[in-house]
Tab-separated table of C-alpha atoms and ligand atoms in Angstrom:
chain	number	residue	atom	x	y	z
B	1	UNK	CA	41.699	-169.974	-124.164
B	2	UNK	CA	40.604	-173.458	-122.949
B	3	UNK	CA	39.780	-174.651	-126.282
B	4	UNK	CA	43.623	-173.668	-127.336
B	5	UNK	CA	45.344	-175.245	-124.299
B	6	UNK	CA	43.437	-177.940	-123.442
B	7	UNK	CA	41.855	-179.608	-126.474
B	8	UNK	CA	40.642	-182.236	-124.521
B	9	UNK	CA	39.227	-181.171	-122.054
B	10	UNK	CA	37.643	-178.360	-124.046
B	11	UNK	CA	35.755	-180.873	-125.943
B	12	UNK	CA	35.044	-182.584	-122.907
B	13	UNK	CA	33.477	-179.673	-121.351
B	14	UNK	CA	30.889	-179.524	-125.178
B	15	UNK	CA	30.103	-182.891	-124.537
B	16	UNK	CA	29.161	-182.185	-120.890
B	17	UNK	CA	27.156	-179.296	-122.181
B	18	UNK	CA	25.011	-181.350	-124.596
B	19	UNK	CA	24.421	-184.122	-121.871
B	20	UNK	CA	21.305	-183.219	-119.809
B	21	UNK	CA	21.286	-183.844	-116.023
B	22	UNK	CA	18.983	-186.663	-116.097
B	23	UNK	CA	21.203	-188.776	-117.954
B	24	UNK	CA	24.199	-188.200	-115.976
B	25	UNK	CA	22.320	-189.297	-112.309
B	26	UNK	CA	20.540	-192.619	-114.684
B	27	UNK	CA	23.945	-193.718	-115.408
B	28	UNK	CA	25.511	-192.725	-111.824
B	29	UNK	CA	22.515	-195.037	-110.487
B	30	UNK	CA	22.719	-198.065	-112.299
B	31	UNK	CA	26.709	-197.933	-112.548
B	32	UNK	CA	26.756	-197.708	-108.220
B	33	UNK	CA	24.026	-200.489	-108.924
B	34	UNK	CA	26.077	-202.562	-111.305
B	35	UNK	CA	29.019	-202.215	-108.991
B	36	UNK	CA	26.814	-203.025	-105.865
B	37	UNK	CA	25.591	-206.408	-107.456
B	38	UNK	CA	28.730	-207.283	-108.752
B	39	UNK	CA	30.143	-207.594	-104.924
B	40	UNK	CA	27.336	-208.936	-103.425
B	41	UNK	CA	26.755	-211.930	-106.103
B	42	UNK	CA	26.513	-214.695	-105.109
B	43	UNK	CA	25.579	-216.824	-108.721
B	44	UNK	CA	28.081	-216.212	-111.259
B	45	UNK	CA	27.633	-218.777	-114.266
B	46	UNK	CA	31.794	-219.804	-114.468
B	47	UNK	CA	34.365	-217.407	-116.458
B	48	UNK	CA	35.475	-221.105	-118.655
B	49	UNK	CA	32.868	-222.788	-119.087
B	50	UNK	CA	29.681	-220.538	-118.556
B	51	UNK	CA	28.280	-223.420	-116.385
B	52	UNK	CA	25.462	-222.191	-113.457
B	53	UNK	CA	26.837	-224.578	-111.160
B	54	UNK	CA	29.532	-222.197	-109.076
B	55	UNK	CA	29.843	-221.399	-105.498
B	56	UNK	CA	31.375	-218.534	-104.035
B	57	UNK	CA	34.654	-218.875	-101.630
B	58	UNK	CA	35.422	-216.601	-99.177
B	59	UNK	CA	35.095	-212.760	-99.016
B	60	UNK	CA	37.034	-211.816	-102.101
B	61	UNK	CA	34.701	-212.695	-104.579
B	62	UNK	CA	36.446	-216.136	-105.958
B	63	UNK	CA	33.947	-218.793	-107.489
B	64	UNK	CA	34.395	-222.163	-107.630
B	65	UNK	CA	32.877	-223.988	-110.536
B	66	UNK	CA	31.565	-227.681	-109.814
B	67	UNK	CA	31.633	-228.309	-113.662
B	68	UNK	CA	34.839	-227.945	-114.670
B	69	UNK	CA	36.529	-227.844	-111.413
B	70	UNK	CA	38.388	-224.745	-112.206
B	71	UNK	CA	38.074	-220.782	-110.213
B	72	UNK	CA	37.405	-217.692	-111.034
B	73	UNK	CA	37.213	-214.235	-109.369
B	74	UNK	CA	34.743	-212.351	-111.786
B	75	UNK	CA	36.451	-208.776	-110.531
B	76	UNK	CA	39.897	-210.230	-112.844
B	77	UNK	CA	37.780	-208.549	-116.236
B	78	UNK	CA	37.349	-205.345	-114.509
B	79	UNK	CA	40.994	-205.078	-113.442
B	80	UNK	CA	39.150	-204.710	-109.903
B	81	UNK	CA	41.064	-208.210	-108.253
B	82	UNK	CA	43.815	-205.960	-107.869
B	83	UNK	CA	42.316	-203.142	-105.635
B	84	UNK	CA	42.151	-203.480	-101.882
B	85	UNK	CA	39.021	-202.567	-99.175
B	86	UNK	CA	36.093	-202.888	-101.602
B	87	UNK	CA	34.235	-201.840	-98.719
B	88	UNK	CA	35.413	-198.702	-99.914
B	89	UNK	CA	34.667	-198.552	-103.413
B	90	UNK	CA	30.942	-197.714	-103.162
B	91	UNK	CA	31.865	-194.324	-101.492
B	92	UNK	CA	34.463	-193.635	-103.543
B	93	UNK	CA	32.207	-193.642	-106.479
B	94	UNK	CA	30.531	-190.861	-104.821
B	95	UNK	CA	33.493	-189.019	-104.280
B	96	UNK	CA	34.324	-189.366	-107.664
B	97	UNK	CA	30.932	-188.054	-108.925
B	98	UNK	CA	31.245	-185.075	-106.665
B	99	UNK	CA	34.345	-183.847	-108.207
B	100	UNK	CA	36.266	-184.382	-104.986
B	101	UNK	CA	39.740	-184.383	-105.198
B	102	UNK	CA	42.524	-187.031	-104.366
B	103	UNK	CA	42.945	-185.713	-101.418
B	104	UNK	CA	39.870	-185.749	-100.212
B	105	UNK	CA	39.579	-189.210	-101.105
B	106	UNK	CA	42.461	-190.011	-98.432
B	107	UNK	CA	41.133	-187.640	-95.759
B	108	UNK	CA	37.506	-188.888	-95.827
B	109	UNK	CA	38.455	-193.299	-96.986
B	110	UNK	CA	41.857	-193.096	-95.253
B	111	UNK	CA	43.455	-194.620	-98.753
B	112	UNK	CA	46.595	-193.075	-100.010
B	113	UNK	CA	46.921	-190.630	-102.533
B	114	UNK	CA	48.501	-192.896	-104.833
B	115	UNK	CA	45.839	-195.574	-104.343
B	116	UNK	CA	43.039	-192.907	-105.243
B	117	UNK	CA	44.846	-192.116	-108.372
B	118	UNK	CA	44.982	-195.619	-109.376
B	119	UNK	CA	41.158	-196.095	-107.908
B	120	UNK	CA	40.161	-193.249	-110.205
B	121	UNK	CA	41.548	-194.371	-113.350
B	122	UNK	CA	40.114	-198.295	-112.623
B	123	UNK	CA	36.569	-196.940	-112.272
B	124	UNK	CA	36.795	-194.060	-115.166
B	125	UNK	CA	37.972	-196.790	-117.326
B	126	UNK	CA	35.120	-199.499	-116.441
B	127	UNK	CA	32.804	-196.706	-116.575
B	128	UNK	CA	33.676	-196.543	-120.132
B	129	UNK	CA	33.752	-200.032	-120.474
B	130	UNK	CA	30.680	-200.840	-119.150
B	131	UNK	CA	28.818	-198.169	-121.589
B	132	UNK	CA	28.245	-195.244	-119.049
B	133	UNK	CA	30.989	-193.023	-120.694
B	134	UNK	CA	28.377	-190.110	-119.829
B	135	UNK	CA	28.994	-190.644	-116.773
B	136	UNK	CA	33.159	-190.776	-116.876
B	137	UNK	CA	32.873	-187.745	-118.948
B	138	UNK	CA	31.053	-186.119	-116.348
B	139	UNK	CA	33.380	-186.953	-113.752
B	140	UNK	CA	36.305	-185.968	-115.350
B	141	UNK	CA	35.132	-182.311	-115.956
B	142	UNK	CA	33.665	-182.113	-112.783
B	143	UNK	CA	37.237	-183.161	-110.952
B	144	UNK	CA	38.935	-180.756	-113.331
B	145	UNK	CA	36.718	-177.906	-112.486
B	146	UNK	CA	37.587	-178.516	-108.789
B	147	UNK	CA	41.100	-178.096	-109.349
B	148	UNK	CA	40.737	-175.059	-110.980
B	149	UNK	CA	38.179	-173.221	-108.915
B	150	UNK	CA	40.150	-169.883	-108.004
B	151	UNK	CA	42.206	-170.289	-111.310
B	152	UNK	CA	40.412	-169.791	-113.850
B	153	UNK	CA	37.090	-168.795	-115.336
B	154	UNK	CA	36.193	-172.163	-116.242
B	155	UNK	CA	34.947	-172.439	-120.173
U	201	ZN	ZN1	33.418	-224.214	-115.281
């Protein structure tokens, strides 16, 4: 049934199955601790010309290098510049990893629907960029088996 009309997700749900626990929580910890040290850095050798000698400006994670003059906000390669409260993000992560839906998102961070949607896609997508595309994989069945609970016999 599943495997007929939703491919995808089908095969999703075999990869999930030949992924032990283990290496779902390694990757969950060191992506959250990836994600935690990439907003609390305070050295970042410069996005132009890789020299050591940056400072960090303000609160939104913009560098200023002292070699070539230039700045840099090391979130711009993550697509991550562009999402607000990154107070936030940390949590959702959890959220995400817990299957919780959208909506839950907006009850328990107070950030819209919309914003959660494009939230969820940012992190799925650095998850796979950043080599923990156990981990995405994980999340993505686990949100679409919360959506379905009640529907369907899942698999
Ligand atoms: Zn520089």
């Amino acid at each position: 049934m599943l495997e007929q009309h939703e491919p995808d997700l089908y095969q999703a749900v075999l990869d999930l199955e030949q992924t032990t626990p283990n290496q779902v929580s390694q990757q969950a910890q060191a992506f959250k601790s990836w994600l935690k040290d990439l907003l609390s850095t305070s050295v970042m050798p410069c996005d132009y010309c890789q020299s050591p000698l940056t400072v960090r400006i303000g609160h939104r994670l913009n560098f200023r290098c002292r070699s070539c003059r230039r700045t840099f906000n090391p979130l711009k390669k993550y697509q991550l510049n562009h999402l607000s409260h990154c107070e936030l993000w940390l949590p959702f992560v959890d959220l995400l990893l817990q299957g919780e839906t959208l909506k839950t998102a907006n009850q328990q961070l107070g950030i819209s629907p919309n914003t959660a949607a494009k939230w969820q896609s940012c992190f799925l997508w650095i998850m796979e960029k950043q080599g923990f595309s156990i981990l995405a994989n994980y999340c993505r069945v686990k949100r679409r088996q919360r959506y379905r609970v009640g529907n369907h016999n899942f698999v």
